[in-house]
Short mmCIF file of C-alpha atoms in Angstrom, two decimals:
data_model
loop_
_atom_site.label_atom_id
_atom_site.label_comp_id
_atom_site.label_asym_id
_atom_site.label_seq_id
_atom_site.Cartn_x
_atom_site.Cartn_y
_atom_site.Cartn_z
CA MET A 1 37.10 -33.40 -14.91
CA SER A 2 37.18 -30.63 -12.30
CA THR A 3 39.01 -27.40 -12.83
CA GLU A 4 41.80 -26.77 -10.35
CA PRO A 5 40.98 -24.64 -7.28
CA PRO A 6 42.20 -21.11 -7.85
CA ASP A 7 45.05 -19.43 -6.05
CA ASP A 8 43.68 -17.22 -3.27
CA THR A 9 46.47 -14.71 -3.59
CA ASP A 10 45.38 -13.77 -7.09
CA GLN A 11 43.40 -10.65 -7.78
CA GLY A 12 39.92 -10.88 -9.22
CA LEU A 13 36.98 -13.17 -8.61
CA ALA A 14 37.45 -16.80 -7.66
CA LEU A 15 34.99 -19.65 -7.14
CA HIS A 16 36.14 -22.56 -4.99
CA HIS A 17 34.46 -25.96 -5.31
CA ILE A 18 30.95 -24.56 -5.69
CA THR A 19 28.16 -27.14 -5.41
CA VAL A 20 24.46 -26.32 -5.73
CA ARG A 21 21.54 -28.72 -5.43
CA PHE A 22 17.89 -28.00 -6.12
CA GLY A 23 16.17 -30.86 -4.32
CA GLY A 24 17.48 -33.98 -6.00
CA LEU A 25 18.98 -32.08 -8.95
CA LEU A 26 22.70 -31.39 -8.87
CA ALA A 27 22.81 -28.00 -10.62
CA LEU A 28 26.52 -27.28 -10.02
CA ASP A 29 29.01 -29.97 -9.08
CA ASP A 30 32.35 -28.86 -7.61
CA VAL A 31 32.91 -25.88 -9.91
CA SER A 32 36.06 -23.82 -9.42
CA LEU A 33 37.10 -20.87 -11.52
CA GLN A 34 39.55 -17.98 -11.36
CA VAL A 35 38.60 -14.82 -13.20
CA ALA A 36 41.66 -12.58 -13.40
CA PRO A 37 41.20 -8.82 -13.81
CA GLY A 38 40.76 -7.66 -17.38
CA ARG A 39 40.07 -11.13 -18.76
CA VAL A 40 37.02 -12.12 -20.78
CA VAL A 41 35.85 -15.50 -19.53
CA GLY A 42 33.12 -17.42 -21.32
CA ILE A 43 30.87 -19.96 -19.62
CA ILE A 44 29.26 -22.31 -22.09
CA GLY A 45 27.41 -25.59 -22.11
CA PRO A 46 24.21 -27.17 -23.36
CA ASN A 47 20.85 -26.04 -21.98
CA GLY A 48 20.55 -26.94 -18.32
CA ALA A 49 24.30 -27.13 -17.85
CA GLY A 50 24.22 -24.72 -14.90
CA LYS A 51 25.53 -21.55 -16.54
CA THR A 52 22.86 -19.21 -15.21
CA THR A 53 22.91 -20.96 -11.83
CA LEU A 54 26.61 -20.15 -11.65
CA PHE A 55 25.79 -16.50 -12.38
CA ASN A 56 23.09 -16.61 -9.71
CA VAL A 57 25.63 -17.90 -7.19
CA ILE A 58 28.00 -15.04 -7.99
CA CYS A 59 25.10 -12.59 -7.61
CA GLY A 60 23.84 -14.06 -4.35
CA PHE A 61 20.46 -15.15 -5.70
CA VAL A 62 21.43 -18.77 -5.05
CA GLY A 63 23.47 -19.92 -2.07
CA PRO A 64 25.80 -22.88 -2.68
CA GLN A 65 25.48 -25.97 -0.49
CA SER A 66 29.25 -26.10 -0.37
CA GLY A 67 32.16 -24.10 -1.69
CA SER A 68 33.08 -20.45 -1.36
CA LEU A 69 33.90 -17.32 -3.31
CA THR A 70 36.71 -14.82 -2.96
CA LEU A 71 37.15 -11.36 -4.40
CA ASP A 72 40.75 -10.15 -4.56
CA GLY A 73 41.70 -13.03 -2.31
CA LYS A 74 39.24 -12.10 0.44
CA PRO A 75 36.10 -14.08 1.32
CA PHE A 76 33.16 -12.86 -0.71
CA ARG A 77 29.56 -13.55 0.34
CA PRO A 78 27.56 -12.02 -2.47
CA ARG A 79 24.30 -10.23 -1.81
CA PRO A 80 22.39 -8.91 -4.83
CA HIS A 81 21.99 -5.31 -3.68
CA HIS A 82 25.67 -5.06 -2.66
CA LEU A 83 26.99 -6.21 -6.03
CA THR A 84 27.32 -2.81 -7.65
CA ARG A 85 29.08 -1.54 -4.54
CA ARG A 86 31.61 -4.34 -5.04
CA GLY A 87 31.99 -3.32 -8.68
CA ILE A 88 29.96 -6.13 -10.22
CA ALA A 89 27.16 -5.55 -12.74
CA ARG A 90 24.99 -8.13 -14.46
CA THR A 91 22.60 -8.18 -17.37
CA LEU A 92 19.71 -10.63 -17.55
CA GLN A 93 18.70 -13.13 -20.22
CA GLY A 94 15.66 -11.06 -21.11
CA VAL A 95 15.82 -7.31 -21.19
CA GLY A 96 14.43 -6.80 -17.66
CA GLN A 97 13.81 -3.07 -17.88
CA PHE A 98 11.46 -0.98 -15.78
CA GLY A 99 8.56 -0.55 -18.19
CA GLY A 100 7.13 2.64 -16.71
CA MET A 101 10.44 4.48 -16.63
CA THR A 102 12.26 6.16 -19.50
CA VAL A 103 15.46 4.74 -20.96
CA LEU A 104 17.50 7.41 -19.15
CA GLU A 105 15.75 6.68 -15.85
CA ASN A 106 16.41 2.95 -16.34
CA VAL A 107 20.11 3.62 -16.80
CA LEU A 108 20.22 6.13 -13.93
CA VAL A 109 19.07 3.40 -11.54
CA GLY A 110 22.24 1.52 -12.47
CA ALA A 111 24.57 4.52 -12.09
CA ARG A 112 26.12 4.78 -8.65
CA SER A 113 28.62 7.62 -8.58
CA ARG A 114 28.02 11.25 -7.65
CA LYS A 115 28.00 12.17 -11.31
CA ALA A 116 25.41 9.52 -12.05
CA GLU A 117 23.70 11.48 -14.81
CA ALA A 118 26.97 12.01 -16.71
CA ASP A 119 27.80 8.31 -16.30
CA ALA A 120 24.33 7.36 -17.54
CA TRP A 121 24.63 9.55 -20.63
CA ALA A 122 28.14 8.24 -21.32
CA ALA A 123 26.86 4.66 -21.11
CA LEU A 124 23.92 5.47 -23.40
CA GLU A 125 26.29 7.08 -25.92
CA ARG A 126 28.66 4.14 -25.75
CA CYS A 127 25.79 1.76 -26.50
CA GLY A 128 24.37 3.97 -29.24
CA VAL A 129 20.98 4.59 -27.64
CA ALA A 130 21.39 8.13 -26.30
CA GLU A 131 18.87 9.40 -28.86
CA HIS A 132 16.22 7.22 -27.19
CA ALA A 133 16.93 8.51 -23.68
CA ARG A 134 13.45 9.98 -23.21
CA ALA A 135 11.58 7.03 -24.72
CA LEU A 136 9.99 4.20 -22.79
CA PRO A 137 11.97 0.97 -23.29
CA GLY A 138 8.85 -0.89 -24.38
CA SER A 139 8.54 1.38 -27.42
CA LEU A 140 11.99 0.35 -28.74
CA PRO A 141 12.92 -2.63 -30.93
CA TYR A 142 14.32 -5.63 -29.07
CA ALA A 143 17.91 -5.01 -30.14
CA LYS A 144 17.80 -1.44 -28.83
CA ARG A 145 16.36 -2.66 -25.53
CA LYS A 146 19.28 -5.08 -25.25
CA ARG A 147 21.60 -2.12 -25.73
CA VAL A 148 19.76 -0.21 -22.98
CA GLU A 149 20.28 -3.22 -20.72
CA LEU A 150 24.01 -3.11 -21.49
CA ALA A 151 24.12 0.65 -20.92
CA ARG A 152 22.47 0.18 -17.54
CA ALA A 153 25.13 -2.32 -16.53
CA LEU A 154 27.97 -0.15 -17.85
CA ALA A 155 26.65 2.98 -16.11
CA SER A 156 27.89 1.65 -12.77
CA LYS A 157 31.42 1.41 -14.26
CA PRO A 158 31.80 -2.19 -13.14
CA ARG A 159 35.15 -3.92 -12.67
CA ILE A 160 33.38 -7.20 -13.41
CA LEU A 161 30.66 -7.22 -16.06
CA MET A 162 28.45 -10.32 -16.14
CA LEU A 163 26.58 -10.79 -19.41
CA ASP A 164 23.86 -13.46 -19.47
CA GLU A 165 23.15 -14.42 -23.08
CA PRO A 166 23.55 -10.89 -24.44
CA ALA A 167 23.39 -12.08 -28.06
CA GLY A 168 20.02 -13.78 -27.68
CA GLY A 169 17.61 -12.51 -30.33
CA LEU A 170 20.20 -10.28 -32.03
CA ASP A 171 21.07 -10.30 -35.73
CA THR A 172 24.59 -10.66 -37.16
CA GLU A 173 25.28 -6.95 -37.30
CA GLU A 174 24.19 -6.43 -33.68
CA ILE A 175 26.32 -9.36 -32.57
CA ARG A 176 29.33 -7.84 -34.33
CA TRP A 177 28.67 -4.58 -32.46
CA LEU A 178 28.38 -6.55 -29.21
CA ALA A 179 31.71 -8.28 -29.83
CA GLU A 180 33.39 -4.92 -30.32
CA LEU A 181 31.82 -3.61 -27.12
CA ILE A 182 33.06 -6.59 -25.10
CA GLN A 183 36.55 -6.40 -26.57
CA GLY A 184 36.74 -2.69 -25.84
CA ALA A 185 35.12 -2.93 -22.41
CA GLN A 186 38.44 -2.57 -20.58
CA THR A 187 37.03 -4.53 -17.69
CA THR A 188 36.66 -8.12 -16.58
CA VAL A 189 33.82 -9.82 -18.44
CA LEU A 190 32.00 -13.02 -17.56
CA LEU A 191 29.99 -14.15 -20.56
CA VAL A 192 27.28 -16.81 -20.62
CA GLU A 193 26.36 -17.32 -24.25
CA HIS A 194 25.14 -19.89 -26.77
CA HIS A 195 26.45 -18.00 -29.79
CA MET A 196 29.74 -19.89 -30.30
CA GLU A 197 31.20 -17.52 -32.86
CA LEU A 198 30.85 -14.64 -30.41
CA VAL A 199 32.28 -16.65 -27.51
CA MET A 200 35.25 -17.90 -29.52
CA SER A 201 36.02 -14.45 -30.89
CA VAL A 202 35.96 -12.43 -27.63
CA CYS A 203 36.94 -14.79 -24.80
CA ASP A 204 40.43 -15.25 -23.38
CA GLU A 205 39.32 -18.35 -21.55
CA ILE A 206 36.26 -20.60 -21.61
CA LEU A 207 34.73 -22.82 -18.92
CA VAL A 208 32.49 -25.59 -20.25
CA LEU A 209 29.76 -27.03 -18.01
CA ASP A 210 27.73 -30.14 -18.65
CA PHE A 211 24.97 -31.18 -16.24
CA GLY A 212 26.51 -28.85 -13.67
CA LYS A 213 29.96 -30.39 -13.93
CA PRO A 214 32.98 -28.53 -15.33
CA ILE A 215 34.31 -30.62 -18.22
CA ALA A 216 36.84 -28.23 -19.71
CA LEU A 217 38.64 -24.97 -19.09
CA GLY A 218 40.96 -23.44 -21.63
CA THR A 219 41.55 -21.00 -24.44
CA PRO A 220 39.08 -20.91 -27.34
CA GLY A 221 41.56 -22.93 -29.42
CA GLU A 222 41.78 -25.62 -26.74
CA ILE A 223 38.04 -25.77 -26.22
CA ARG A 224 37.40 -26.01 -29.96
CA THR A 225 39.44 -29.22 -30.16
CA ASN A 226 38.37 -30.73 -26.82
CA GLU A 227 36.68 -34.10 -27.36
CA LYS A 228 34.61 -33.96 -24.17
CA VAL A 229 33.18 -30.62 -25.23
CA ALA A 230 32.30 -31.92 -28.67
CA GLU A 231 30.71 -34.97 -27.08
CA ALA A 232 28.64 -32.87 -24.68
CA TYR A 233 27.35 -30.68 -27.49
CA LEU A 234 26.75 -33.53 -29.90
CA GLY A 235 25.01 -35.47 -27.14
CA ALA A 236 22.85 -32.46 -26.44
CA ALA A 237 22.07 -32.06 -30.12
CA ALA A 238 21.16 -35.72 -30.41
CA MET B 1 -25.71 29.06 -10.29
CA ASP B 2 -24.43 30.36 -6.93
CA ARG B 3 -25.28 27.04 -5.34
CA PHE B 4 -23.55 25.14 -8.14
CA LEU B 5 -20.39 27.21 -7.68
CA PHE B 6 -20.46 26.70 -3.92
CA LEU B 7 -20.94 22.94 -4.30
CA THR B 8 -18.15 22.80 -6.86
CA PHE B 9 -15.61 24.49 -4.60
CA ASP B 10 -16.80 22.50 -1.60
CA GLY B 11 -16.46 19.32 -3.64
CA LEU B 12 -12.97 20.24 -4.79
CA SER B 13 -11.87 20.92 -1.22
CA ARG B 14 -13.24 17.60 0.00
CA GLY B 15 -11.91 15.91 -3.11
CA ALA B 16 -8.41 17.23 -2.38
CA VAL B 17 -8.46 15.29 0.88
CA TYR B 18 -9.68 12.15 -0.88
CA ALA B 19 -6.94 12.70 -3.43
CA ALA B 20 -4.26 12.76 -0.72
CA PHE B 21 -5.69 9.66 0.89
CA ALA B 22 -6.04 7.87 -2.44
CA LEU B 23 -2.45 8.82 -3.24
CA ALA B 24 -1.35 7.10 -0.03
CA LEU B 25 -3.20 3.94 -1.10
CA VAL B 26 -1.66 4.07 -4.58
CA LEU B 27 1.88 4.49 -3.22
CA ILE B 28 1.57 1.25 -1.28
CA TRP B 29 -0.30 -0.58 -4.03
CA ARG B 30 2.41 0.23 -6.59
CA ALA B 31 5.16 -0.98 -4.29
CA THR B 32 3.56 -4.08 -2.80
CA ARG B 33 0.31 -4.85 -4.66
CA ILE B 34 -1.51 -4.55 -1.32
CA VAL B 35 -4.52 -2.30 -0.76
CA ASN B 36 -3.74 -0.97 2.70
CA PHE B 37 -7.14 -1.23 4.32
CA ALA B 38 -5.47 -0.13 7.58
CA GLN B 39 -4.63 3.30 6.11
CA GLY B 40 -7.69 4.96 7.71
CA ALA B 41 -7.10 3.46 11.14
CA MET B 42 -3.41 4.40 10.96
CA ALA B 43 -4.36 7.98 10.07
CA VAL B 44 -6.77 8.17 13.00
CA ALA B 45 -4.10 6.83 15.36
CA THR B 46 -1.71 9.61 14.34
CA ALA B 47 -4.51 12.17 14.63
CA TYR B 48 -5.11 11.09 18.24
CA VAL B 49 -1.39 11.53 18.93
CA ALA B 50 -1.48 14.95 17.26
CA TYR B 51 -4.46 16.22 19.24
CA SER B 52 -2.94 14.86 22.46
CA VAL B 53 0.18 16.90 21.73
CA SER B 54 -1.90 19.94 20.79
CA ASP B 55 -3.93 19.64 24.00
CA ALA B 56 -0.78 19.33 26.08
CA THR B 57 1.13 22.16 24.41
CA GLY B 58 -1.65 24.42 23.17
CA SER B 59 -0.06 24.41 19.72
CA TYR B 60 -2.08 23.03 16.80
CA TRP B 61 0.93 23.20 14.50
CA LEU B 62 3.16 21.21 16.80
CA GLY B 63 0.46 18.54 16.88
CA PHE B 64 0.17 18.75 13.09
CA ILE B 65 3.89 18.12 12.62
CA VAL B 66 3.82 15.33 15.20
CA ALA B 67 1.00 13.68 13.21
CA LEU B 68 3.13 13.61 10.07
CA VAL B 69 6.18 12.30 11.93
CA ALA B 70 4.02 9.71 13.71
CA GLY B 71 2.66 8.69 10.30
CA LEU B 72 6.18 8.20 8.97
CA LEU B 73 7.14 6.08 11.98
CA LEU B 74 3.90 4.09 12.06
CA GLY B 75 4.11 3.34 8.33
CA ALA B 76 7.73 2.22 8.62
CA GLY B 77 6.91 0.16 11.69
CA VAL B 78 3.93 -1.57 10.09
CA GLU B 79 6.04 -2.50 7.06
CA ARG B 80 9.06 -3.70 9.03
CA VAL B 81 7.19 -5.54 11.78
CA VAL B 82 4.07 -6.82 10.02
CA MET B 83 3.81 -6.50 6.25
CA ARG B 84 7.34 -7.69 5.46
CA PHE B 85 6.43 -11.09 6.85
CA VAL B 86 3.16 -11.50 4.97
CA ASP B 87 3.16 -14.42 2.56
CA HIS B 88 2.57 -12.81 -0.84
CA SER B 89 1.60 -16.03 -2.59
CA SER B 90 -2.03 -14.90 -2.40
CA PRO B 91 -3.13 -11.25 -2.62
CA LEU B 92 -5.75 -12.00 0.02
CA ASN B 93 -3.09 -12.51 2.70
CA GLY B 94 -2.09 -8.85 2.72
CA VAL B 95 -5.73 -7.76 2.74
CA VAL B 96 -6.56 -10.00 5.70
CA VAL B 97 -3.53 -8.78 7.66
CA ALA B 98 -4.44 -5.15 6.90
CA LEU B 99 -8.01 -5.73 8.08
CA GLY B 100 -6.63 -7.34 11.22
CA LEU B 101 -4.54 -4.23 11.78
CA VAL B 102 -7.68 -2.09 11.50
CA LEU B 103 -9.34 -4.07 14.31
CA ILE B 104 -6.23 -3.93 16.50
CA ILE B 105 -5.62 -0.19 15.99
CA GLN B 106 -9.28 0.74 16.52
CA GLY B 107 -9.48 -1.50 19.59
CA VAL B 108 -6.34 -0.01 21.13
CA LEU B 109 -7.50 3.56 20.38
CA GLY B 110 -10.85 2.78 22.00
CA MET B 111 -9.12 1.45 25.10
CA ILE B 112 -6.83 4.46 25.41
CA TYR B 113 -9.06 7.33 24.34
CA GLY B 114 -12.58 5.90 24.66
CA ASN B 115 -15.22 5.47 21.99
CA GLU B 116 -16.83 8.90 22.23
CA PHE B 117 -16.39 11.55 19.58
CA ARG B 118 -13.83 14.12 20.71
CA PRO B 119 -13.79 17.61 19.24
CA ALA B 120 -11.10 18.27 16.65
CA THR B 121 -10.37 21.90 15.97
CA ALA B 122 -9.38 23.32 12.61
CA PRO B 123 -6.44 25.75 12.39
CA PHE B 124 -8.37 28.20 10.19
CA SER B 125 -11.94 29.40 9.95
CA ARG B 126 -14.29 27.14 8.05
CA ASP B 127 -16.66 30.02 7.26
CA ALA B 128 -16.73 30.58 3.54
CA PHE B 129 -15.85 34.08 2.42
CA GLU B 130 -17.68 35.66 -0.46
CA ILE B 131 -16.29 36.37 -3.89
CA GLY B 132 -18.58 38.52 -6.05
CA GLY B 133 -21.37 38.04 -3.54
CA VAL B 134 -21.12 34.25 -3.67
CA ALA B 135 -19.88 32.23 -0.68
CA LEU B 136 -17.23 29.96 -2.21
CA LEU B 137 -14.25 29.05 -0.09
CA SER B 138 -13.13 29.20 3.50
CA ARG B 139 -9.62 29.83 4.74
CA TYR B 140 -9.59 26.19 5.76
CA ASP B 141 -10.42 25.12 2.18
CA LEU B 142 -7.45 27.17 0.96
CA PHE B 143 -5.26 25.48 3.56
CA VAL B 144 -6.46 22.06 2.34
CA PHE B 145 -5.68 22.94 -1.31
CA ALA B 146 -2.25 24.28 -0.36
CA ALA B 147 -1.37 21.27 1.82
CA VAL B 148 -2.49 18.66 -0.71
CA GLY B 149 -0.94 20.61 -3.59
CA ALA B 150 2.37 20.78 -1.74
CA VAL B 151 2.31 17.03 -1.11
CA VAL B 152 1.57 16.26 -4.77
CA VAL B 153 4.39 18.57 -5.94
CA LEU B 154 6.88 17.20 -3.40
CA LEU B 155 6.06 13.58 -4.23
CA THR B 156 6.30 14.32 -7.95
CA LEU B 157 9.72 15.89 -7.44
CA LEU B 158 10.80 12.99 -5.25
CA PHE B 159 9.80 10.34 -7.78
CA THR B 160 11.02 12.11 -10.91
CA ARG B 161 14.02 14.18 -9.82
CA THR B 162 15.82 12.29 -7.08
CA PRO B 163 17.86 9.08 -7.09
CA THR B 164 15.86 7.83 -4.10
CA GLY B 165 12.59 8.35 -5.95
CA LEU B 166 13.95 6.55 -9.01
CA ARG B 167 15.02 3.63 -6.85
CA MET B 168 11.63 3.52 -5.14
CA ARG B 169 9.95 3.31 -8.54
CA ALA B 170 12.43 0.71 -9.75
CA ALA B 171 11.94 -1.40 -6.61
CA ALA B 172 8.18 -1.27 -7.15
CA PHE B 173 8.45 -2.26 -10.83
CA ALA B 174 10.90 -5.16 -10.54
CA PRO B 175 12.42 -5.96 -7.15
CA ASP B 176 14.91 -8.60 -8.33
CA VAL B 177 16.28 -6.48 -11.18
CA SER B 178 16.49 -3.55 -8.79
CA ARG B 179 18.52 -5.56 -6.29
CA LEU B 180 21.02 -6.39 -9.03
CA LEU B 181 21.41 -2.68 -9.65
CA GLY B 182 22.22 -2.03 -6.01
CA VAL B 183 18.78 -0.86 -4.91
CA PRO B 184 18.05 -1.77 -1.28
CA VAL B 185 14.55 -2.98 -2.07
CA GLY B 186 13.58 -3.62 1.56
CA GLY B 187 14.59 -0.11 2.54
CA MET B 188 12.67 1.36 -0.39
CA LEU B 189 9.53 -0.54 0.68
CA THR B 190 9.88 0.77 4.22
CA LEU B 191 10.31 4.30 2.90
CA GLY B 192 7.28 3.86 0.64
CA TRP B 193 5.10 2.73 3.53
CA ALA B 194 6.41 5.55 5.71
CA LEU B 195 5.66 8.19 3.07
CA ALA B 196 2.24 6.74 2.32
CA ALA B 197 1.31 6.66 5.99
CA ALA B 198 2.49 10.26 6.43
CA VAL B 199 0.34 11.34 3.46
CA GLY B 200 -2.56 9.38 5.01
CA SER B 201 -1.95 11.18 8.30
CA LEU B 202 -2.07 14.52 6.52
CA ALA B 203 -5.37 13.55 4.91
CA GLY B 204 -6.70 12.52 8.31
CA MET B 205 -5.63 15.80 9.92
CA LEU B 206 -7.33 17.70 7.08
CA VAL B 207 -10.61 15.81 7.05
CA ILE B 208 -11.27 15.03 10.73
CA PRO B 209 -12.07 18.65 11.70
CA THR B 210 -14.67 18.71 8.91
CA GLU B 211 -16.38 15.55 10.19
CA LEU B 212 -17.94 14.79 13.58
CA GLY B 213 -14.53 14.80 15.28
CA LEU B 214 -12.03 12.26 16.54
CA HIS B 215 -13.24 8.70 16.91
CA PRO B 216 -11.48 5.37 16.36
CA THR B 217 -13.64 4.77 13.28
CA ALA B 218 -13.59 8.40 12.09
CA MET B 219 -11.87 7.55 8.80
CA ASP B 220 -13.97 4.54 7.79
CA ILE B 221 -16.33 6.44 5.49
CA VAL B 222 -13.46 8.60 4.23
CA PHE B 223 -11.56 5.43 3.43
CA ILE B 224 -14.40 4.17 1.23
CA SER B 225 -14.49 7.44 -0.68
CA ALA B 226 -10.70 7.52 -1.03
CA PHE B 227 -10.57 3.88 -2.07
CA THR B 228 -13.19 4.64 -4.71
CA ALA B 229 -11.08 7.60 -5.83
CA ALA B 230 -8.01 5.36 -6.14
CA VAL B 231 -9.94 2.76 -8.15
CA VAL B 232 -11.52 5.43 -10.36
CA GLY B 233 -8.12 6.96 -11.07
CA GLY B 234 -6.36 3.61 -11.39
CA LEU B 235 -4.51 1.99 -8.52
CA ASP B 236 -1.30 2.18 -10.57
CA SER B 237 -1.62 5.88 -11.33
CA PRO B 238 -0.64 8.57 -8.81
CA ILE B 239 -1.99 11.30 -11.07
CA GLY B 240 -5.14 9.24 -11.58
CA SER B 241 -5.62 9.00 -7.83
CA VAL B 242 -5.51 12.78 -7.52
CA LEU B 243 -7.99 13.25 -10.37
CA GLY B 244 -10.13 10.43 -8.99
CA GLY B 245 -10.15 12.11 -5.58
CA LEU B 246 -11.34 15.39 -7.08
CA MET B 247 -14.02 13.55 -9.10
CA VAL B 248 -15.34 11.72 -6.05
CA GLY B 249 -15.32 14.94 -4.03
CA LEU B 250 -17.33 16.73 -6.69
CA LEU B 251 -19.75 13.81 -7.04
CA LEU B 252 -20.35 13.68 -3.29
CA SER B 253 -20.84 17.44 -3.11
CA TYR B 254 -23.32 17.59 -6.00
CA ILE B 255 -25.27 14.55 -4.82
CA SER B 256 -25.39 15.84 -1.23
CA GLY B 257 -26.34 19.32 -2.40
CA TYR B 258 -29.03 18.40 -4.89
CA LEU B 259 -30.33 15.00 -3.73
CA GLY B 260 -29.54 14.93 -0.01
CA ALA B 261 -26.62 13.78 2.12
CA THR B 262 -28.11 10.34 2.74
CA VAL B 263 -27.86 9.45 -0.95
CA ALA B 264 -24.17 10.40 -1.25
CA PRO B 265 -22.59 7.20 0.21
CA MET B 266 -24.71 5.09 -2.15
CA ALA B 267 -23.56 7.21 -5.08
CA VAL B 268 -19.93 6.55 -4.15
CA LEU B 269 -20.53 2.81 -3.98
CA ALA B 270 -22.41 2.93 -7.28
CA LEU B 271 -19.46 4.72 -8.90
CA LEU B 272 -17.08 2.12 -7.49
CA VAL B 273 -19.16 -0.73 -8.91
CA VAL B 274 -19.54 0.92 -12.32
CA VAL B 275 -15.80 1.59 -12.65
CA LEU B 276 -14.86 -1.90 -11.47
CA LEU B 277 -17.24 -3.43 -14.02
CA SER B 278 -16.43 -1.18 -16.95
CA ARG B 279 -12.79 -0.09 -16.46
CA PRO B 280 -11.21 -2.12 -13.67
CA ASP B 281 -7.81 -0.52 -14.39
CA GLY B 282 -9.32 2.91 -13.69
CA LEU B 283 -10.22 5.83 -15.90
CA PHE B 284 -6.75 7.39 -15.95
CA SER B 285 -4.44 4.39 -15.74
CA ARG B 286 -2.50 3.23 -18.74
CA ARG B 287 -3.73 -0.28 -19.39
CA ALA B 288 -2.03 -2.69 -17.05
CA LYS B 289 1.10 -3.78 -18.82
CA ALA B 290 4.12 -5.83 -18.07
CA ARG B 291 5.93 -4.30 -15.13
CA THR B 292 9.21 -4.94 -16.84
CA ALA B 293 9.67 -4.46 -20.56
#
């Protein structure tokens, strides 16, 4: 199955027939996706399905062999250091913080506006780590560092927030907090995640990849009952 | 006691220059993991430009400013034209390219200006004035302290209080993460090289009048002392490089004063070996840790 090519006139981010090969490996195979403003879109699939590669295409770290992207209907050639200027922020699978800089300094790097410091503090408050602003990230527990990572992304006030496995390594309570944050983000969210309960509870729409190929796109209810999805996951588990 | 005090102040003055030069090395090391062995030759090149301007205009200070501007431009040029294209898969590649730059710069300077020592004047008297009957410091020493102190303060403010400084630090810690946050990493590297070369130029302008004068290889010995200072302080530590510079200056002054000037270079090399064997991360560097947490 291939998802239908998106309508160029729509607002938001759109991927058109994206294909990526790494040597002989087909990492993404004709992937199309429309991410409308304000929607929370999940990207799931077994390990090696191409989820992070898709994120890397949107960020400009990986160039597709074929296909294109549009932002608000206009051609979009992503370059990593222009992303925040285009209103896109991304977190990484790890915590990826600057070890020699304080939490506040880490978040300030992500803030772009003239009132960067106010934005940074607001993001720290929103993520519940303002009290650690003067600490080095390495001195904090993993869950707090994840929150710092989120604060850094939010500090740029993105219109599209890309979260790469934000629940990894978090306990149930932290994941509940994360779900509330995503639901209250008031922005477009792209979520790559293995934690199915989180994905099903926060996403408006879910794209399922398997070996780089899109096998399903639909609401959480539709994905839950999709046989191909179940087969892909059961196959992966086996 | 009078001699000890004199040697101490003399060592601190010389050490301030090493500190500035070591700081230039550390700035580039933190950003690129390259020890810029061409730093000395680059500093000499800008000093030649400065003294040419001073000779033509009769103004030392115009030449001094031109040296700093030339340092900025030369550093940016070296990064954009040469270092950006170095294959970083092996740390040796950057070292070899930097050593190649030394040969090219010194060769070109020799062709243009000749290989004779040319006099380099100091803007202030180097005669020490007496405090309490003891000759301690010259006006030139005070100028050196003020100039190096100003650079350290300005760089500290840049790196801790400005968005550009934050981005430079971020780009040095984790380039890919920085790019995602909108940091123009290439531009930050260019700026880092430019600043480092300007600081190196300042160090050159401060130390050359105290040596034999201008010569294409005038900074070679200074480079060894400054490199030792950077290693002693920790190549990752700007503050360490300043402290290391002062330590090396004091060591050289005491050894020269009490044991003879010929022993001093050996003492510097001995210190370098001891630190590399016992604390390769430097005396003042926090133990090398993951660059991203």
